[in-house]
Each structure stands twice: as C-alpha cells, then as structure tokens.
Coordinates of C-alpha atoms in Angstrom, one line a residue:
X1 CA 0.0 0.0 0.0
X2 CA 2.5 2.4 0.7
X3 CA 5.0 1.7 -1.9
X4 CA 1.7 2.8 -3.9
X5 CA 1.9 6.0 -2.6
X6 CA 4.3 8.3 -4.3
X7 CA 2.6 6.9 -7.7
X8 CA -0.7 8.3 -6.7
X9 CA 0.9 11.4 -5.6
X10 CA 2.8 12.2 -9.2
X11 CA -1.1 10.8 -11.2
X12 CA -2.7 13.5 -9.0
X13 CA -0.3 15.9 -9.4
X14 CA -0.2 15.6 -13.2
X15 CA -4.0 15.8 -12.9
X16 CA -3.7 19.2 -11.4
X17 CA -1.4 20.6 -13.6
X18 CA -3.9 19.1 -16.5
X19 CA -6.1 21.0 -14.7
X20 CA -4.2 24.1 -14.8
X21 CA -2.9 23.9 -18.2
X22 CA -6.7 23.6 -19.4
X23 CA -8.2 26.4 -17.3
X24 CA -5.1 28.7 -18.6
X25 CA -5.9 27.5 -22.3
X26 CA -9.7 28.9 -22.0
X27 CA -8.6 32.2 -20.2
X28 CA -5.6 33.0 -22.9
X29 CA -7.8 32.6 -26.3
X30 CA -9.8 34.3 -28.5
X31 CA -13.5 34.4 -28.2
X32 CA -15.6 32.9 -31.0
X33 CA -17.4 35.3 -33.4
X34 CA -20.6 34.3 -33.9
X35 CA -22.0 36.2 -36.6
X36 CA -22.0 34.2 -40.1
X37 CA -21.4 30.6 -38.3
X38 CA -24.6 28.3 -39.0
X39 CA -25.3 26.0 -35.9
X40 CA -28.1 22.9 -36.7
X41 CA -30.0 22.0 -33.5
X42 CA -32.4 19.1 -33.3
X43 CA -35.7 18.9 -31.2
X44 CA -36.4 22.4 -31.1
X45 CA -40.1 22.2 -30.4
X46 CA -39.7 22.4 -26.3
X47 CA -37.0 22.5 -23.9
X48 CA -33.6 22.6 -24.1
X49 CA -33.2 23.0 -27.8
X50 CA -36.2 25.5 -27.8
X51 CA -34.4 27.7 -25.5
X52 CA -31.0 27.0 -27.2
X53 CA -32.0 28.1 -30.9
X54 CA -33.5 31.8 -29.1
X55 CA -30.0 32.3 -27.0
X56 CA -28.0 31.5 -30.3
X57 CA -30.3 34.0 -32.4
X58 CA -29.1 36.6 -30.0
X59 CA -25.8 35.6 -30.0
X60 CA -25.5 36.4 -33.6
X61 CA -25.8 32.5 -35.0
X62 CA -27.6 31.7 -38.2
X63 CA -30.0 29.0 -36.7
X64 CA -31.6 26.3 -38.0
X65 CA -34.0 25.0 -35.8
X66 CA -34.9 21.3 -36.3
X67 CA -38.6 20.6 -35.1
X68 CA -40.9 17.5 -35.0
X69 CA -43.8 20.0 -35.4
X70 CA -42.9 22.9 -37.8
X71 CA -46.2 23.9 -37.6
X72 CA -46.7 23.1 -33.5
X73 CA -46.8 26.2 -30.7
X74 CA -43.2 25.6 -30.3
X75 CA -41.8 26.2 -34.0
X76 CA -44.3 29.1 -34.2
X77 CA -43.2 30.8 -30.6
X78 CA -39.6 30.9 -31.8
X79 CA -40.2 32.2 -35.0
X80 CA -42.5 34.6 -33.3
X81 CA -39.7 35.7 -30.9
X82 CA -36.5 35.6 -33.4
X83 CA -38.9 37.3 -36.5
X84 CA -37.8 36.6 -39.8
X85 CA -33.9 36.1 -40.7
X86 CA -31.1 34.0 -39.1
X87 CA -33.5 31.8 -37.7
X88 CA -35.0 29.0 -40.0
X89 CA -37.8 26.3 -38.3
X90 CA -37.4 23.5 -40.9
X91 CA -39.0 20.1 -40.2
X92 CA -36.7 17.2 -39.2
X93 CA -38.0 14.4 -37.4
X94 CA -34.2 12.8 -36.5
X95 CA -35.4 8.9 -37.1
X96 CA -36.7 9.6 -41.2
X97 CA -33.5 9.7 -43.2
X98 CA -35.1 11.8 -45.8
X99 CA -35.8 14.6 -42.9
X100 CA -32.2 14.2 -42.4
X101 CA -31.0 15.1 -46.0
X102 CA -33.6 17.6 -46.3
X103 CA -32.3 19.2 -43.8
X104 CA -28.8 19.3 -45.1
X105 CA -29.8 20.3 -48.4
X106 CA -31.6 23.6 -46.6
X107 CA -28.5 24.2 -44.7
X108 CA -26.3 23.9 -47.8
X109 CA -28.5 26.4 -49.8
X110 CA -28.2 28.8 -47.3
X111 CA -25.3 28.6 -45.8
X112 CA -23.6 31.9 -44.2
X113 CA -20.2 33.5 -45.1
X114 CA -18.2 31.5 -42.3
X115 CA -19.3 28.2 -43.2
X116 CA -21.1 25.5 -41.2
X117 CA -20.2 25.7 -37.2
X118 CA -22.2 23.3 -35.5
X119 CA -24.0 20.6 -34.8
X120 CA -26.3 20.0 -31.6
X121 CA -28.2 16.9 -31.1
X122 CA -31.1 17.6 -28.6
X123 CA -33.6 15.2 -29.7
X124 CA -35.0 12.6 -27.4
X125 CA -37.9 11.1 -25.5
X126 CA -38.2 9.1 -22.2
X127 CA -40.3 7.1 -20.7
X128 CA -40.7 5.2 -17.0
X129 CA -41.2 1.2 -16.6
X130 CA -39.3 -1.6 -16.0
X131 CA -37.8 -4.4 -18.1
X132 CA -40.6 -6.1 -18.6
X133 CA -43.4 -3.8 -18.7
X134 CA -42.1 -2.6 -22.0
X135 CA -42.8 -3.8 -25.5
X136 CA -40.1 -4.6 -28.2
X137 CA -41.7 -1.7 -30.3
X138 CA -40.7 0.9 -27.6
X139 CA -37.3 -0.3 -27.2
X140 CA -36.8 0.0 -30.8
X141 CA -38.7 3.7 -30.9
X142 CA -35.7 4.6 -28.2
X143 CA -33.5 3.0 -30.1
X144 CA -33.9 5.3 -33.0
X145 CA -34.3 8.3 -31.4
X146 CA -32.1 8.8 -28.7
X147 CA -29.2 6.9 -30.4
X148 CA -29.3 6.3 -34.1
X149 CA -31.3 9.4 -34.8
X150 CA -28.6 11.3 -33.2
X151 CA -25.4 9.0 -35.0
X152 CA -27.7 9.6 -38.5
X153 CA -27.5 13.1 -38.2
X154 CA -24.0 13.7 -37.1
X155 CA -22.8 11.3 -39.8
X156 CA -24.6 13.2 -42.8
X157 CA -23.6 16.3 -41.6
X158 CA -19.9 15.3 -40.7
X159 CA -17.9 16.3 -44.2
X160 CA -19.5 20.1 -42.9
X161 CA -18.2 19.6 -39.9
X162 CA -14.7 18.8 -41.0
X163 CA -14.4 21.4 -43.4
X164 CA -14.7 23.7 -41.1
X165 CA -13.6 22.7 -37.8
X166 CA -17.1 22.9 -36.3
X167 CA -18.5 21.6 -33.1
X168 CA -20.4 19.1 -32.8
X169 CA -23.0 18.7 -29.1
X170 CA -24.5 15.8 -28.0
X171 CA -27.1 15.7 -25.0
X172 CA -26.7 12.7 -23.0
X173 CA -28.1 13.0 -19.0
X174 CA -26.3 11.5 -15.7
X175 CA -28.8 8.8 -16.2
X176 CA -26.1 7.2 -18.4
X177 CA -24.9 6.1 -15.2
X178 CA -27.4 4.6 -13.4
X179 CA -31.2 3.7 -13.5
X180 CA -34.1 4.6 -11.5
X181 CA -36.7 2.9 -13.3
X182 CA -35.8 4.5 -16.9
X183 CA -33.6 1.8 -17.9
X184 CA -34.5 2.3 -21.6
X185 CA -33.6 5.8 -21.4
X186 CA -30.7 5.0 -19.3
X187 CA -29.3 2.4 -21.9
X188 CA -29.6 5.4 -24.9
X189 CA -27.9 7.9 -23.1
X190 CA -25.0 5.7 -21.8
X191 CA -24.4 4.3 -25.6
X192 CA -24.6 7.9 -27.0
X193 CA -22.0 8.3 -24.6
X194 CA -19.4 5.3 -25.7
X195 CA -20.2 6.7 -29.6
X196 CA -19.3 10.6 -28.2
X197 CA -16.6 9.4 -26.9
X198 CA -15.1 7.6 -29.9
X199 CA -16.0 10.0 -32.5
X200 CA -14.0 12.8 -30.1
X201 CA -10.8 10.7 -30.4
X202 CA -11.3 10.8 -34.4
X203 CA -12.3 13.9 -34.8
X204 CA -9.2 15.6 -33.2
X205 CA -7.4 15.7 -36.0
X206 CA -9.9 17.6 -38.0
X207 CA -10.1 20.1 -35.4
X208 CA -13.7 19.0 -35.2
X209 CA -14.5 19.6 -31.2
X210 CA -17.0 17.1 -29.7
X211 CA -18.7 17.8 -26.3
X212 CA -21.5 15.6 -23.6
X213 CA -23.6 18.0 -22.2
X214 CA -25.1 15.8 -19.1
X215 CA -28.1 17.6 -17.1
X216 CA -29.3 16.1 -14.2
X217 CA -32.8 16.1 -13.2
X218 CA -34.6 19.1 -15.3
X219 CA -38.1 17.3 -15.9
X220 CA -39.6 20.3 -14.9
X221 CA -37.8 22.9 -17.4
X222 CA -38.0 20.4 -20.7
X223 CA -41.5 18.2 -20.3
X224 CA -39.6 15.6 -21.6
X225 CA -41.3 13.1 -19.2
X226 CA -44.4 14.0 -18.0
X227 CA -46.1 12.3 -15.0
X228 CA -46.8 8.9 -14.5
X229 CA -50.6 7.3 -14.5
X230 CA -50.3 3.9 -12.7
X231 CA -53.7 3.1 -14.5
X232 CA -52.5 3.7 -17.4
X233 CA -49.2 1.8 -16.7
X234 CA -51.3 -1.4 -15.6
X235 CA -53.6 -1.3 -18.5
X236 CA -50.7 -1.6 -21.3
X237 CA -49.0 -4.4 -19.3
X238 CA -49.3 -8.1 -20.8
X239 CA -51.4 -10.6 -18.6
X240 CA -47.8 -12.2 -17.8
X241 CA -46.6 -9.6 -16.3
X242 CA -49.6 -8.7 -14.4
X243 CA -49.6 -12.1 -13.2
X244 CA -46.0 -11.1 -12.0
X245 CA -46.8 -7.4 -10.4
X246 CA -49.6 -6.3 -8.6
X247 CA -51.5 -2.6 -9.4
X248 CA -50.2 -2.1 -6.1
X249 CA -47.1 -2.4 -6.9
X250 CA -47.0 0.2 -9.7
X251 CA -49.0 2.6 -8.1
X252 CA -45.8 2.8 -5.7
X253 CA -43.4 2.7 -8.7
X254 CA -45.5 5.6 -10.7
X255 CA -45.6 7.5 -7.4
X256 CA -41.9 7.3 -6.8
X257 CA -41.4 8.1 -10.6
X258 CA -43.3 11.3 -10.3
X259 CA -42.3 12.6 -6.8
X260 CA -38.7 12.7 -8.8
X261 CA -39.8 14.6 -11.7
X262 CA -41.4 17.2 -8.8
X263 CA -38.4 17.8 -7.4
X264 CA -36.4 18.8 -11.0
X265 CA -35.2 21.9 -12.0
X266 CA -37.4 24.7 -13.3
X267 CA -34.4 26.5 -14.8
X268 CA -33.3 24.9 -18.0
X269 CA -31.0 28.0 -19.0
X270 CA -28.6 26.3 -16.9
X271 CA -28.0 23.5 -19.2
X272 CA -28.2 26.2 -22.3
X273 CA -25.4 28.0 -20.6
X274 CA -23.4 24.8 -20.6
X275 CA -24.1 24.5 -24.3
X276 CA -23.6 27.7 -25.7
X277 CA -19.9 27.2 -23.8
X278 CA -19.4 24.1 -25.3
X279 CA -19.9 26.2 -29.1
X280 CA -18.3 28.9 -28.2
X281 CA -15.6 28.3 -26.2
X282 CA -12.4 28.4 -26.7
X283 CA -11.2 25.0 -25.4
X284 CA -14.9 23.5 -24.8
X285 CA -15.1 20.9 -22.2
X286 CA -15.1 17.3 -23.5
X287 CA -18.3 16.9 -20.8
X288 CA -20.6 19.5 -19.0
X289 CA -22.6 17.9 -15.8
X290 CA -24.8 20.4 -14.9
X291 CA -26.5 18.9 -11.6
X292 CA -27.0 19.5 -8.3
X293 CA -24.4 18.3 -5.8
X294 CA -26.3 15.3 -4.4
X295 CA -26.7 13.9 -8.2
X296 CA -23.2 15.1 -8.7
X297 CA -22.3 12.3 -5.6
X298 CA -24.3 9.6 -7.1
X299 CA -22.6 9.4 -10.4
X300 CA -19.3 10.0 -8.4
X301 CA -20.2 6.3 -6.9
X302 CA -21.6 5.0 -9.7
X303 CA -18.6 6.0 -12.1
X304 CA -15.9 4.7 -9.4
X305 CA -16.9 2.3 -6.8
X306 CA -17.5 -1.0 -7.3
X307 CA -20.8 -2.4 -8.3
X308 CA -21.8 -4.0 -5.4
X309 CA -21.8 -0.4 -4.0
X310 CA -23.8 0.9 -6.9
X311 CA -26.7 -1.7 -6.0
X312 CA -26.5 -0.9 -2.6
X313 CA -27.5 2.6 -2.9
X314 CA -29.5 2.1 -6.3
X315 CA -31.8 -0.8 -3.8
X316 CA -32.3 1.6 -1.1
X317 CA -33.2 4.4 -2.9
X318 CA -35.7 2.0 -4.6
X319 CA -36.7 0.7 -1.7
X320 CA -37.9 4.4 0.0

C-alpha cells in the first residue's frame, strides 16, 4: 500500500497541472465570433433545444432549428420571438433519413459566409417502466431516437463539420450512469456516450471539437417526461406480467417516478449556458454535468466504486 503512494501522488499531481494547463488554455484565447457561423439543433419544439435556438439567435448565430412539429406552438413561438432572418424552423424528425438530408440540403443552400459551425443533437424522448413492462416496439422507438437518430445526423452532416472545424454537441443526462426505473432511457444515453466518446478521439485531427452535455434532473424545465398514471401503466402491461406485479405495486413505482420529476429543476438556462460554452468556447469541455451536488455524488459512486456499492445505494433508494 505504501510503496503505492508516491505513484498516486505524481497521477494527482499531473491531474492538477492538467487541470491548470486547461483552465489557462480557455482564459488565454480568442472568443468565437458568432455572426455568419450556421449551428443545426435538433428537437427544437420544447426544452432545451427550444431555448437553445432563441440564445444563439441573439448571439449572432444563423439558426436552423430542427422541429418534429414545424407547424406546432413551439416552432411558431420561436419564430414569433426571433422574427424573420437568421432563424429558420425546418422540419426534421431525427429517425426519417429523408428529414435528415432535407435538412442538409436547406442548410447547404443557405449557408452563411463562415461556413457550417455546428451541430447540436437535442432530440430525445423518455419514458418510465421496467424491463418487462415494456414492449419490443418501444425499445426499438428509443433505439432510434435517442441513439441512431442522433449518429444519423452527425454522420450526414460530418464532411460540414470537417471542413470547417465545427463543433459538434450531444445531449446525454447522468442517467447514463445509473437507473431509477428508466432503464431504456438509461441504456440510450449511456451508448450515446461510448459513440461521443469515440467520435472525439477521431475527430481531433480535423479540429472538429465534440462535447456531452449531461443535465441532471430538469423534468420540470424540458416536459420531456411528464407524469406517471399507474392506471395507465397497468392497462398496457401483458397478462404475464400482471400475473407477475400487482397494481399495487406500480402505483408505488409511478408515485416514486413522479415525486422525482417534482423535485427537478425549473431553470433549464442552466443546461443552455453549458451549451452555448461548449460552441463557443475556446477549449470546450469534452463533458458538461450540470446537476445539483447530491446527483453530482451519485454518479461520483456509480462512475468509481465498485458495483456491489452501486446496487447498494441504487436498492435503497428504490426501496424508500
């Protein structure tokens, strides 16, 4: 154990002067200019990316604002608030290939002087149940839009990105490290994750920056989960797994569930903060965790003690 010591002593030293080096890298540059930089941000309809596309626009971005719904509230609110000019709603629903290209084709055409800057992938949907309660045709639907939609758009818009030496943002969640009954949304965000983290090695010598912007609980600032109906829950389960669980049972699940999405944030400009640094930045992080200190703890566990302490605190939180 001690002959141990002076090894962990140079690793955490060479951490802080890692540290150092970094935090003197983003004081000594340049700030970006924003004006004639095109950024591309999907799910723009509510939420994060809603709120994103409006702080851009006033930034001095050329914004095109990917919606599900380009005729919803939500695509007509920000073109409402931005009026008419560096702000384009354009429909792109991220799983549809076509809505892809589409999109990429509209950027092309009107592309500003300094090229094509970024890339944000915001889309995504979640949902509560566990294993079993959930059909293969849900799995899939995650699937495609929390993980391929966002590797489909990043890969057609990649030889843009490269060119020149754009940004490219991916929204994952601490959720990618452990599960509280959204294990399907859990399992999206932590292989988003893996394919962020591969496609930043690559991408360094392009000068293509890649960043994970991680929020913690902000159910109340994006709707992206709204809350739970046990009913509802117990009516979509197959007779095999009702024969398993009792509505008893997932009346306490759904009023677990929901007394978590009470207690989220209300203020989702502090994830936008984190991604308009991550654009224009300097030296952008490689990950942004914007959570409160107790979730902060929690992945600090999950990421580096061993599983049988994960389960530990994973069962008892369960348990209460």
């Amino acid at each position: 154990m001690w002959a141990a010591t002076p090894l962990l002593l140079l690793l955490l030293l060479l951490l802080l002067l890692l540290l150092l080096l970094a935090r003197l890298r983003r004081c000594g540059a340049v700030p970006l200019e924003p004006a004639g930089r095109a950024v591309l941000i999907t799910g723009c309809d509510s939420g994060f990316g809603h709120l994103l596309a409006l702080r851009l626009h006033r930034l001095g971005f050329t914004v095109f604002a990917g919606c599900l719904c380009p005729g919803g509230e939500g695509a007509r609110r920000l073109q409402r608030e931005a009026g008419a000019g560096r702000l384009r709603v354009l429909r792109l629903d991220v799983t549809r290939a076509g809505d892809v290209l589409a999109a990429k084709e509209l950027v092309l055409s009107h592309l500003p002087e300094r090229g094509f800057w970024g890339l944000v992938n915001n889309a995504g949907i979640s949902t509560f149940g566990e294993t079993g309660w959930l059909s293969m045709e849900k799995y899939e639907k995650f699937a495609d839009v929390n993980l391929l939609g966002s590797i489909r758009t990043t890969l057609a818009f990649l030889p843009l990105l490269r060119k020149y030496k754009g940004r490219i943002v991916f929204m994952s969640s601490i959720i990618a490290y452990f599960s509280l009954g959204n294990g399907i949304y859990s399992m999206t965000k932590a292989a988003i994750e893996r394919f962020c983290d591969a496609l930043r090695l690559e991408m360094k010598k392009f000068g293509v920056q890649v960043c994970i912007i991680q929020p913690g609980n902000y159910a109340r600032s994006t709707k992206i989960q709204p809350p739970i109906s046990a009913e509802e829950i117990w009516n979509e389960l197959s007779e095999e797994e009702k024969a398993v669980y009792n509505k008893e049972y997932v009346q306490e699940r759904a009023n677990f569930f929901n007394s978590i999405l009470s207690e989220g944030s209300s203020n989702g400009n502090e994830v936008v903060d984190a991604m308009v640094d991550a654009l224009t930045s300097p030296a952008p992080k490689a990950r942004y965790m914007v959570a409160k200190l107790k979730e902060k703890a929690l992945v600090f566990v999950c990421a580096l003690f061993p599983t049988v302490v994960m389960d530990y605190f994973m069962s008892y939180a369960l348990s209460k």
